[in-house]
Coordinates of C-alpha atoms and ligand atoms in Angstrom, one line a residue:
Chain A
X1 CA 1.4 12.2 0.9
X2 CA 4.1 10.0 0.2
X3 CA 4.3 6.1 2.4
X4 CA 6.4 3.9 2.5
X5 CA 5.8 0.2 4.0
X6 CA 8.1 -3.2 3.4
X7 CA 7.4 -6.9 4.0
X8 CA 9.4 -9.2 4.8
X9 CA 7.7 -12.9 4.2
X10 CA 9.0 -16.7 4.1
X11 CA 10.0 -18.0 0.9
X12 CA 6.1 -20.4 0.7
X13 CA 3.2 -20.2 -1.7
X14 CA 1.6 -20.3 1.5
X15 CA 2.4 -16.7 1.6
X16 CA 2.0 -15.5 -2.2
X17 CA -2.0 -14.6 -1.0
X18 CA -0.9 -12.0 2.3
X19 CA 2.3 -9.9 -0.2
X20 CA -1.4 -9.2 -1.9
X21 CA -3.8 -8.6 -0.2
X22 CA -1.3 -6.1 1.8
X23 CA 0.2 -4.4 -1.3
X24 CA -3.6 -4.3 -2.8
X25 CA -4.2 -2.7 0.4
X26 CA -1.4 -0.7 1.0
X27 CA -2.0 0.9 -3.1
X28 CA -5.7 2.0 -1.9
X29 CA -4.5 5.3 -0.9
X30 CA -4.1 5.9 -4.1
X31 CA -7.1 6.0 -5.9
X32 CA -7.0 2.9 -8.5
X33 CA -9.7 0.9 -9.9
X34 CA -10.8 -2.1 -8.8
X35 CA -9.8 -3.6 -11.9
X36 CA -5.9 -1.8 -11.4
X37 CA -6.0 -3.7 -7.8
X38 CA -6.5 -6.9 -9.7
X39 CA -3.5 -6.2 -12.4
X40 CA -1.9 -4.9 -9.3
X41 CA -2.4 -8.2 -6.9
X42 CA -1.6 -10.3 -10.3
X43 CA 1.9 -8.8 -11.0
X44 CA 3.0 -9.2 -7.3
X45 CA 1.4 -12.9 -7.0
X46 CA 3.4 -13.3 -10.6
X47 CA 7.5 -11.3 -8.8
X48 CA 6.8 -13.6 -5.6
X49 CA 6.6 -16.3 -7.5
X50 CA 9.4 -16.3 -9.8
X51 CA 11.0 -15.7 -5.9
X52 CA 9.9 -18.5 -4.7
X53 CA 10.4 -21.4 -7.7
X54 CA 12.7 -20.1 -9.1
X55 CA 14.6 -17.8 -7.4
X56 CA 15.0 -19.8 -4.1
X57 CA 13.7 -23.9 -6.2
X58 CA 11.3 -24.0 -3.3
X59 CA 14.7 -24.2 -0.9
X60 CA 14.1 -21.8 2.2
X61 CA 14.7 -18.1 1.8
X62 CA 13.4 -14.4 2.4
X63 CA 11.2 -12.5 -0.1
X64 CA 10.8 -8.4 0.0
X65 CA 9.3 -6.1 -0.8
X66 CA 9.3 -3.3 -0.5
X67 CA 6.3 -0.4 -0.8
X68 CA 6.0 3.5 -1.6
X69 CA 4.3 6.0 -2.4
X70 CA 5.6 9.4 -4.1
X71 CA 3.9 12.2 -5.9
X72 CA 0.6 9.8 -6.2
X73 CA 2.4 6.8 -7.8
X74 CA 2.7 3.2 -6.4
X75 CA 6.5 1.8 -6.2
X76 CA 6.3 -1.6 -5.7
X77 CA 10.1 -3.5 -5.3
X78 CA 10.6 -7.4 -5.0
X79 CA 13.8 -8.7 -4.0
X80 CA 14.7 -11.9 -3.5
X81 CA 18.5 -13.5 -2.4
X82 CA 18.3 -16.7 -4.9
X83 CA 20.6 -17.6 -7.8
X84 CA 19.9 -14.8 -10.2
X85 CA 18.7 -14.9 -13.6
X86 CA 21.1 -15.2 -16.7
X87 CA 20.0 -13.3 -19.6
X88 CA 17.1 -10.8 -17.7
X89 CA 16.6 -10.0 -22.0
X90 CA 15.9 -14.3 -22.6
X91 CA 13.8 -14.2 -19.6
X92 CA 11.5 -11.8 -20.3
X93 CA 10.4 -13.4 -24.4
X94 CA 6.6 -14.4 -23.7
X95 CA 6.4 -18.1 -23.0
X96 CA 10.9 -18.6 -22.0
X97 CA 10.5 -21.0 -19.0
X98 CA 13.2 -23.1 -17.6
X99 CA 11.1 -24.4 -15.3
X100 CA 8.1 -26.5 -17.5
X101 CA 6.0 -23.4 -16.8
X102 CA 3.9 -20.8 -19.1
X103 CA 6.9 -18.2 -19.3
X104 CA 4.4 -16.3 -19.2
X105 CA 4.8 -14.2 -15.4
X106 CA 7.2 -11.7 -16.5
X107 CA 5.0 -10.7 -19.4
X108 CA 1.8 -10.1 -17.1
X109 CA 4.0 -7.5 -14.8
X110 CA 5.3 -5.9 -17.7
X111 CA 1.6 -5.6 -19.5
X112 CA -0.1 -5.0 -15.9
X113 CA 2.2 -1.9 -14.2
X114 CA 3.9 1.1 -16.1
X115 CA 6.6 0.5 -15.5
X116 CA 8.6 -2.8 -15.2
X117 CA 12.5 -3.1 -14.8
X118 CA 15.4 -6.2 -14.0
X119 CA 18.1 -6.6 -11.8
X120 CA 19.6 -9.4 -11.3
X121 CA 23.6 -11.3 -10.8
X122 CA 23.2 -15.0 -11.0
X123 CA 24.1 -16.3 -7.0
X124 CA 23.0 -13.0 -6.1
X125 CA 19.3 -12.5 -6.4
X126 CA 17.5 -10.5 -8.2
X127 CA 15.2 -7.8 -8.7
X128 CA 12.0 -6.2 -9.7
X129 CA 11.1 -2.5 -10.2
X130 CA 7.5 -1.9 -10.9
X131 CA 5.8 1.5 -11.0
X132 CA 2.1 1.8 -11.4
X133 CA 0.0 5.7 -11.9
X134 CA -3.9 5.3 -11.2
X135 CA -5.5 5.0 -14.8
X136 CA -7.3 9.4 -12.8
X137 CA -4.1 10.6 -12.3
X138 CA -2.6 9.7 -15.6
X139 CA -5.8 11.6 -17.8
X140 CA -5.5 14.8 -15.5
X141 CA -1.6 14.9 -16.7
Chain B
X1 CA -8.8 -23.4 -3.3
X2 CA -12.7 -24.8 -2.6
X3 CA -13.1 -28.1 -5.5
X4 CA -16.4 -29.7 -6.1
X5 CA -17.4 -32.5 -8.1
X6 CA -19.7 -33.9 -10.0
X7 CA -20.6 -36.2 -12.8
X8 CA -23.4 -35.3 -15.6
X9 CA -23.6 -37.0 -18.6
X10 CA -20.5 -38.8 -18.8
X11 CA -18.6 -35.6 -18.4
X12 CA -17.0 -33.5 -15.6
X13 CA -18.3 -31.1 -14.3
X14 CA -15.3 -29.7 -11.4
X15 CA -16.2 -25.9 -9.8
X16 CA -13.2 -24.0 -8.0
X17 CA -13.7 -21.5 -5.8
X18 CA -11.0 -19.0 -4.1
X19 CA -7.6 -17.8 -5.4
X20 CA -5.7 -20.1 -7.8
X21 CA -1.8 -19.2 -7.9
X22 CA 1.0 -22.2 -7.6
X23 CA -0.6 -22.3 -4.2
X24 CA -4.0 -23.9 -4.5
X25 CA -2.8 -25.3 -8.5
X26 CA -0.9 -28.9 -7.1
X27 CA -4.0 -29.8 -5.0
X28 CA -6.3 -28.3 -8.2
X29 CA -3.6 -30.9 -10.7
X30 CA -3.4 -33.9 -8.3
X31 CA -7.4 -34.1 -8.1
X32 CA -8.0 -33.3 -11.6
X33 CA -5.1 -36.0 -12.4
X34 CA -7.6 -38.7 -10.4
X35 CA -10.6 -38.5 -11.0
X36 CA -10.0 -38.6 -14.6
X37 CA -10.3 -41.4 -16.0
X38 CA -10.7 -42.6 -20.1
X39 CA -14.9 -43.2 -19.4
X40 CA -14.7 -39.2 -19.0
X41 CA -14.8 -37.7 -22.5
X42 CA -15.9 -33.3 -21.5
X43 CA -14.0 -31.9 -19.0
X44 CA -16.9 -29.0 -17.9
X45 CA -14.8 -25.4 -15.0
X46 CA -17.4 -23.9 -13.3
X47 CA -14.4 -21.5 -12.5
X48 CA -17.7 -18.6 -11.2
X49 CA -16.6 -19.0 -8.0
X50 CA -12.6 -17.3 -8.7
X51 CA -11.6 -14.0 -7.0
X52 CA -7.6 -14.3 -8.3
X53 CA -6.2 -16.1 -11.2
X54 CA -2.4 -15.3 -12.2
X55 CA 0.2 -17.7 -14.4
X56 CA 0.2 -21.1 -12.2
X57 CA -3.5 -21.3 -12.0
X58 CA -3.0 -20.8 -16.1
X59 CA -1.0 -23.7 -16.4
X60 CA -2.8 -25.6 -14.1
X61 CA -5.7 -26.0 -16.6
X62 CA -3.3 -25.9 -19.1
X63 CA -2.2 -29.7 -17.6
X64 CA -5.9 -30.6 -17.7
X65 CA -6.3 -30.0 -21.5
X66 CA -3.5 -31.7 -22.0
X67 CA -4.7 -35.0 -19.7
X68 CA -8.6 -34.3 -20.4
X69 CA -6.9 -34.3 -24.3
X70 CA -4.4 -37.1 -24.4
X71 CA -7.8 -39.7 -23.2
X72 CA -9.7 -37.9 -26.1
X73 CA -11.7 -35.7 -24.5
X74 CA -12.8 -32.3 -24.1
X75 CA -11.6 -29.0 -21.9
X76 CA -14.3 -26.3 -21.9
X77 CA -15.0 -22.9 -19.1
X78 CA -17.9 -22.4 -17.7
X79 CA -19.4 -19.0 -15.3
X80 CA -15.5 -17.1 -16.5
X81 CA -16.1 -13.7 -15.0
X82 CA -14.0 -10.6 -16.9
X83 CA -11.3 -10.7 -14.8
X84 CA -10.4 -13.9 -14.8
X85 CA -11.3 -14.0 -18.5
X86 CA -8.4 -10.8 -18.8
X87 CA -5.7 -12.7 -17.8
X88 CA -7.0 -16.1 -20.0
X89 CA -6.9 -13.2 -23.7
X90 CA -3.5 -12.1 -22.7
X91 CA -2.6 -15.7 -22.3
X92 CA -3.4 -16.7 -25.8
X93 CA -5.2 -19.6 -24.4
X94 CA -8.4 -18.7 -25.5
X95 CA -8.0 -19.9 -28.9
X96 CA -7.8 -23.4 -27.5
X97 CA -10.2 -23.8 -25.3
X98 CA -14.0 -22.6 -24.7
X99 CA -16.0 -20.1 -23.1
X100 CA -19.8 -21.5 -22.4
X101 CA -22.0 -20.1 -20.1
X102 CA -23.9 -22.0 -19.3
X103 CA -24.0 -25.8 -17.4
X104 CA -26.7 -26.8 -20.6
X105 CA -24.5 -24.7 -23.0
X106 CA -20.8 -26.8 -22.3
X107 CA -23.0 -29.9 -21.8
X108 CA -24.4 -29.7 -25.1
X109 CA -21.6 -28.9 -26.8
X110 CA -18.5 -30.6 -25.4
X111 CA -17.4 -33.9 -26.9
X112 CA -20.6 -35.0 -29.0
X113 CA -19.5 -37.6 -30.0
Chain C
X1 CA 3.9 -25.6 9.6
X2 CA 6.1 -22.8 10.5
X3 CA 6.1 -19.8 9.2
X4 CA 7.5 -16.5 9.3
X5 CA 7.0 -13.0 8.3
X6 CA 7.2 -9.2 9.1
X7 CA 5.9 -5.5 8.0
X8 CA 7.3 -2.0 8.0
X9 CA 5.4 0.9 8.1
X10 CA 6.0 4.8 7.9
X11 CA 3.9 6.2 11.0
X12 CA 0.8 7.4 10.5
X13 CA -2.5 7.3 10.7
X14 CA -2.9 6.0 6.6
X15 CA -1.0 2.6 8.0
X16 CA -3.6 1.4 10.5
X17 CA -5.6 -0.7 8.4
X18 CA -3.0 -2.5 6.3
X19 CA -1.0 -3.4 9.4
X20 CA -4.6 -4.5 10.8
X21 CA -5.7 -6.5 7.0
X22 CA -2.0 -8.2 6.6
X23 CA -2.2 -9.7 10.0
X24 CA -5.3 -10.7 9.4
X25 CA -4.3 -12.3 6.4
X26 CA -0.8 -13.5 7.7
X27 CA -3.4 -15.4 11.0
X28 CA -5.6 -16.6 8.2
X29 CA -2.9 -19.7 8.0
X30 CA -4.6 -21.0 11.5
X31 CA -8.0 -22.6 11.6
X32 CA -8.9 -18.7 12.9
X33 CA -13.1 -17.4 13.3
X34 CA -14.0 -15.1 12.2
X35 CA -14.9 -13.0 15.7
X36 CA -10.8 -14.4 16.9
X37 CA -10.1 -12.6 13.6
X38 CA -11.8 -9.4 14.5
X39 CA -10.6 -9.5 18.0
X40 CA -7.4 -9.9 16.4
X41 CA -7.5 -6.9 14.0
X42 CA -8.6 -5.4 17.0
X43 CA -5.6 -6.2 19.2
X44 CA -3.5 -4.3 16.3
X45 CA -5.5 -2.2 16.1
X46 CA -4.5 -0.7 19.2
X47 CA -0.7 -1.7 19.2
X48 CA 0.2 0.0 16.1
X49 CA -2.5 3.1 17.0
X50 CA -0.1 3.4 20.8
X51 CA 3.1 3.3 19.1
X52 CA 2.0 6.3 16.2
X53 CA -0.1 8.2 19.3
X54 CA 1.8 8.2 22.1
X55 CA 5.3 6.3 21.2
X56 CA 6.2 9.2 18.2
X57 CA 3.9 11.5 19.8
X58 CA 3.0 10.9 15.7
X59 CA 5.8 13.1 15.0
X60 CA 8.0 10.7 11.7
X61 CA 9.3 6.7 12.7
X62 CA 9.1 3.0 12.0
X63 CA 6.6 0.5 13.2
X64 CA 7.4 -2.8 13.1
X65 CA 5.6 -6.2 12.7
X66 CA 6.7 -9.0 13.2
X67 CA 4.5 -12.5 12.6
X68 CA 5.0 -16.2 13.7
X69 CA 3.2 -19.4 13.3
X70 CA 4.6 -21.7 15.5
X71 CA 3.4 -25.5 17.2
X72 CA -0.5 -23.5 15.8
X73 CA 0.2 -20.8 17.3
X74 CA 0.3 -17.3 15.9
X75 CA 2.6 -15.3 18.2
X76 CA 2.9 -11.1 17.2
X77 CA 4.6 -8.6 17.8
X78 CA 4.7 -5.5 17.6
X79 CA 7.6 -2.8 18.2
X80 CA 8.5 1.0 17.4
X81 CA 11.2 3.0 18.9
X82 CA 9.6 6.0 20.4
X83 CA 9.5 7.2 23.7
X84 CA 9.2 4.3 26.1
X85 CA 6.5 4.3 28.7
X86 CA 7.8 5.1 32.3
X87 CA 5.1 2.8 34.3
X88 CA 3.9 -0.3 32.3
X89 CA 1.9 -1.6 35.5
X90 CA 0.1 2.0 35.2
X91 CA -0.1 2.1 31.3
X92 CA -2.4 -1.1 31.6
X93 CA -4.9 0.3 33.8
X94 CA -8.2 0.8 32.3
X95 CA -9.0 4.3 31.4
X96 CA -5.1 5.4 32.4
X97 CA -4.3 7.5 29.3
X98 CA -1.9 10.3 28.9
X99 CA -3.4 11.8 26.3
X100 CA -7.3 12.5 27.1
X101 CA -8.1 8.8 25.1
X102 CA -10.2 6.5 26.6
X103 CA -7.5 4.6 28.2
X104 CA -8.8 1.0 26.5
X105 CA -6.5 0.4 24.4
X106 CA -3.9 -2.7 26.2
X107 CA -6.7 -3.6 27.6
X108 CA -8.3 -4.6 24.4
X109 CA -5.3 -6.3 23.6
X110 CA -5.0 -8.0 26.9
X111 CA -9.2 -9.4 26.2
X112 CA -8.4 -10.3 23.2
X113 CA -5.3 -12.5 23.3
X114 CA -4.4 -15.1 24.8
X115 CA -1.4 -13.8 25.6
X116 CA 0.4 -10.4 26.6
X117 CA 3.6 -8.3 27.2
X118 CA 4.4 -5.2 27.6
X119 CA 8.6 -4.7 27.0
X120 CA 9.0 -0.9 27.3
X121 CA 12.5 1.5 27.7
X122 CA 11.9 5.2 28.0
X123 CA 13.6 7.0 25.4
X124 CA 14.1 3.1 23.6
X125 CA 10.8 2.4 22.5
X126 CA 7.9 0.1 23.4
X127 CA 8.6 -4.2 22.0
X128 CA 3.9 -5.1 22.7
X129 CA 4.3 -9.6 22.0
X130 CA 1.5 -10.8 22.1
X131 CA 0.0 -14.6 21.2
X132 CA -3.4 -16.2 20.3
X133 CA -4.4 -20.0 19.3
X134 CA -7.2 -21.3 17.5
X135 CA -9.8 -21.8 19.9
X136 CA -10.5 -24.8 18.4
X137 CA -7.2 -26.4 18.9
X138 CA -7.3 -25.2 22.6
X139 CA -10.5 -27.8 23.2
X140 CA -8.3 -30.7 21.5
X141 CA -5.1 -30.0 24.4
Chain D
X1 CA -14.8 6.2 6.0
X2 CA -18.2 7.8 4.3
X3 CA -20.8 10.1 6.7
X4 CA -24.0 10.1 5.1
X5 CA -26.8 13.2 7.4
X6 CA -29.9 13.3 7.3
X7 CA -32.8 15.9 9.5
X8 CA -36.0 14.2 10.8
X9 CA -38.2 15.3 13.3
X10 CA -35.1 17.5 14.9
X11 CA -32.7 15.2 14.9
X12 CA -29.4 14.7 13.6
X13 CA -28.9 10.7 11.8
X14 CA -25.4 10.0 10.8
X15 CA -25.4 6.9 9.1
X16 CA -21.4 5.8 8.6
X17 CA -19.5 3.8 6.7
X18 CA -16.3 1.9 6.7
X19 CA -13.9 1.1 9.4
X20 CA -14.0 4.0 12.1
X21 CA -10.5 4.3 14.4
X22 CA -7.5 6.7 14.4
X23 CA -7.1 7.7 10.9
X24 CA -11.3 8.1 10.0
X25 CA -12.3 9.6 13.6
X26 CA -10.8 13.2 13.2
X27 CA -13.0 13.4 10.0
X28 CA -15.8 12.0 12.4
X29 CA -15.0 14.8 15.5
X30 CA -14.8 17.8 12.5
X31 CA -18.2 16.7 11.0
X32 CA -20.2 16.0 14.1
X33 CA -19.1 18.9 15.1
X34 CA -20.0 21.4 11.5
X35 CA -23.2 19.7 11.9
X36 CA -24.9 20.2 15.3
X37 CA -26.1 23.3 16.8
X38 CA -28.0 24.4 19.7
X39 CA -31.3 23.6 17.2
X40 CA -30.8 19.9 16.9
X41 CA -31.5 18.2 20.5
X42 CA -31.0 14.2 19.5
X43 CA -27.8 12.6 18.1
X44 CA -28.4 9.1 15.6
X45 CA -25.4 6.7 14.6
X46 CA -26.6 4.1 12.2
X47 CA -23.8 2.3 12.6
X48 CA -24.6 -1.1 10.5
X49 CA -22.1 -0.1 7.0
X50 CA -19.6 -0.3 9.5
X51 CA -17.0 -3.2 9.4
X52 CA -14.6 -2.2 11.9
X53 CA -14.1 0.2 15.1
X54 CA -11.3 -0.1 18.0
X55 CA -10.9 1.9 21.0
X56 CA -10.4 6.0 19.3
X57 CA -13.8 4.9 16.7
X58 CA -14.9 4.8 20.5
X59 CA -13.6 7.5 22.7
X60 CA -14.7 10.3 18.8
X61 CA -17.9 8.9 19.7
X62 CA -17.4 9.5 24.0
X63 CA -16.9 12.9 21.6
X64 CA -20.3 13.1 20.3
X65 CA -21.7 11.4 23.2
X66 CA -20.3 14.8 25.3
X67 CA -21.6 17.8 22.7
X68 CA -24.6 16.9 21.8
X69 CA -25.0 16.2 26.0
X70 CA -23.7 19.8 26.7
X71 CA -26.8 21.1 24.9
X72 CA -29.1 19.0 26.2
X73 CA -29.8 15.9 23.9
X74 CA -28.4 12.6 23.9
X75 CA -27.0 10.0 22.5
X76 CA -28.4 6.6 20.7
X77 CA -27.0 4.3 18.0
X78 CA -28.6 2.2 15.5
X79 CA -28.3 -0.6 14.1
X80 CA -24.9 -2.8 15.9
X81 CA -23.4 -5.3 14.2
X82 CA -23.3 -8.2 17.5
X83 CA -18.8 -7.6 16.4
X84 CA -19.7 -3.6 17.1
X85 CA -21.5 -4.1 20.8
X86 CA -19.1 -6.8 22.2
X87 CA -16.0 -3.6 21.9
X88 CA -19.2 -1.3 23.5
X89 CA -20.0 -4.0 26.1
X90 CA -16.1 -3.9 26.7
X91 CA -15.9 -0.5 27.0
X92 CA -18.7 0.2 30.1
X93 CA -20.2 2.2 27.4
X94 CA -23.8 1.0 27.3
X95 CA -24.4 1.9 30.9
X96 CA -24.8 6.1 28.9
X97 CA -25.9 4.9 25.4
X98 CA -28.5 3.2 24.5
X99 CA -28.7 1.1 21.8
X100 CA -31.8 0.6 19.5
X101 CA -33.1 -0.6 16.5
X102 CA -34.9 0.8 13.4
X103 CA -34.9 4.9 12.8
X104 CA -38.7 5.0 14.1
X105 CA -37.2 3.6 17.3
X106 CA -34.6 6.1 17.9
X107 CA -37.1 9.2 16.9
X108 CA -39.6 7.6 19.6
X109 CA -37.4 6.6 22.0
X110 CA -35.2 9.9 21.7
X111 CA -35.4 13.1 23.8
X112 CA -38.6 13.2 23.9
X113 CA -38.6 16.6 25.7
Ligands
ADP201 N1 13.5 -14.5 -9.5 C1 14.1 -15.7 -10.0 N2 15.2 -15.9 -9.5 C2 15.4 -16.4 -11.1 N3 15.5 -17.2 -12.4 C3 13.9 -16.4 -12.3 C4 13.8 -15.3 -11.4 N4 12.1 -14.5 -12.6 C5 12.0 -15.1 -13.6 N5 13.6 -16.2 -13.3 C6 13.5 -16.9 -15.1 O1 13.1 -16.3 -16.2 C7 12.3 -17.5 -16.7 C8 10.9 -16.9 -16.8 O2 9.8 -16.2 -15.3 P1 8.4 -16.3 -16.2 O3 8.0 -14.9 -17.3 O4 8.2 -16.0 -14.8 O5 8.2 -17.3 -16.2 P2 7.7 -18.6 -15.6 O6 8.2 -18.4 -14.4 O7 6.4 -19.9 -16.3 O8 9.0 -19.7 -16.2 C9 12.1 -18.5 -15.3 O9 11.9 -19.8 -16.0 C10 12.9 -18.7 -14.7 O10 14.3 -19.4 -15.2
ADP202 N1 3.6 2.5 22.4 C1 3.8 2.8 23.3 N2 4.4 4.0 23.8 C2 4.7 4.9 24.2 N3 3.6 5.5 25.6 C3 2.5 4.2 25.2 C4 2.4 3.4 24.3 N4 1.6 2.4 24.7 C5 1.0 2.8 25.7 N5 1.4 4.1 25.8 C6 0.6 4.6 27.3 O1 -0.2 3.4 27.9 C7 -1.2 4.8 28.2 C8 -2.0 3.7 28.5 O2 -3.3 3.0 26.4 P1 -4.0 3.2 26.2 O3 -4.5 1.7 27.9 O4 -3.9 2.0 24.8 O5 -5.0 3.9 26.1 P2 -4.4 5.2 24.9 O6 -4.5 5.0 24.2 O7 -6.6 5.0 25.4 O8 -4.4 6.2 26.2 C9 -0.9 5.5 26.9 O9 -1.9 6.5 27.0 C10 0.5 6.0 27.5 O10 0.5 7.1 28.1

C-alpha cells in the first residue's frame, strides 16, 4: 500500500502535540510497536520544536510535515522556511545549541529514526528527511 | 500539562500530568520558580502522569535541578515510566539525578542533612 | 488565540481515521466537551467519506481539510476536486443517496455542527464549510 | 476493527472492537455474510468495544439486519454506549432494532419462535 498525507501548521507551540498525534496516527497503518510510535513522536516533537524556536525564532511562519508510506517504510519530511542552519555537522553534535537548550534534539531524531538527513540553506529554511521501518519488517529482510 | 504541589518534611513534591514539551515547559519552569524558596531543600518530581517527554521537557527539569542545587538542595524523580526513563538515559541526566520508586523512598533519601 | 492548520490526504479510506484524529486534536485547544469532540469526529468522518465515495468515486484524488480557530470558534473546511453535486438542496435531504447508502452523512454534519454550508460545482468539486463553538462559550454570550 | 464470533442457542454473537466507518464496514459485511446461514435465526452484535461509529457503520449494521431478516431471523444490539446510541437514535434505526444490556437478555428475547 502507498499512502501520502501532508500537514501544514502555524509555527506556534500549541501545534506540536497536533503534529505528534497526526504523524503517529498516519504511522499506525504500518506495524510499528507502541514503543516505536513513541520514538517517532519524540523525533517529530524535536523537529517541529526546532522549526519554531530556531527556524522562525518564535516569529510567525508555516511548518510543513510530509508523511509517506512506500514499500512498508515510513518517510517523514519536516520543513520550515526559517533562518536555516549555518553548519549542519556542528548542529548535529550532542549538546551543541545556539539557544541555551539541551542540544539533544537532532541527536534524539538520529537515534530514533532509521535514516535521517538534514538539508538547510541560510535564509531559506531547513528540511529534515527521516525514514523509519517497523522492526518486524526489518527482521524479515 | 497539569501540576499539583504538596510539601512534606520540608520537601516540595510536584506531580506532573500530561505532555511535557516546548509548549508546557514554560509553565513548569514558572511554577517551580514561584514555589521553591530557601526553606525547601528537596524537590521531588512525580512523573508517573507524564505521557510524553522530549528534550524541551528534559531541559525544563534540568532548570529545576539547577535551581534547587543553587539553594543547596537536591532533586529526585519519582515513578518514571519505562518510556520516559529511556529518554532520560539517552540524555545522560541519570548520572546526576536519582530515581525513586516510592514517595517514602524519595523523602528518606533526599537531603537528609 | 488564532491558529490554523491544514491536512491534505490521499483519497483512500485508510485516511478517514487520520482526519478524525487530527481535527479532534486541533479542536482540543478550545474547551470542547468530550461529547462535542465526538460529534465533530462524526462530521469529519462523513465529510471525508463523501469525498472518497461520491466526489472521487473511489478513484485517486486529494482531500484537503482546513482547520482554523478564530474568536474561540472552530472552523473546518473539507474540500475535494471530485465530480461535484448537481442539486445541493436535494443532497441534504435525509435518506437521499445516489449510492445505495444511508443518505444521512450531510444530515449528521448539519446536526452536529453549529453552522454548515455546502458549495459545489459539477465537474469541479465540493467544499463543506463548518463551524462549531464550545457549548461553554455559547452560554456566556 | 476487530471481530470475534461465538454461537449460543443457535444465535450468532459478534463482538466488535474499534472504529466502525467506511474503512472497516466492508470487512464487517463480508464476515457476516460468511458466518450467517439458514440455521442461524438470531444475530447479536455486541457493540461495547466500538469507540466510533458513523453513517457508514450504521449502513453496514443495516445490511446485516436485512440479511438476518431475509432468513426469517432477528437482530439485536448489545451494550450500546451512550455515544453510539445517540447516532442510532438520530438515524431512526432504533424503531426497528432492539437494544439489550446483557447477553442473557438478548438470547432470551431474540427469536424465541
Ligand atoms: N529548523 C532549524 N532552523 C534553524 N536552526 C536549527 C534548526 N534545527 C536545529 N537548528 C540549530 O541546530 C542546533 C542544535 O539543534 P538541536 O540538536 O535540536 O538542539 P537544541 O534545540 O536543544 O538547541 C540548534 O541550537 C540550532 O542552532
Ligand atoms: N463530496 C461529494 N461529492 C459529490 N457528491 C456528494 C458529495 N457529498 C455528498 N454528495 C451527494 O450527496 C448525497 C447525500 O450525501 P449524504 O447525506 O452524505 O449520504 P450518503 O453518503 O449516505 O449517500 C450523496 O449520495 C451524493 O450523491
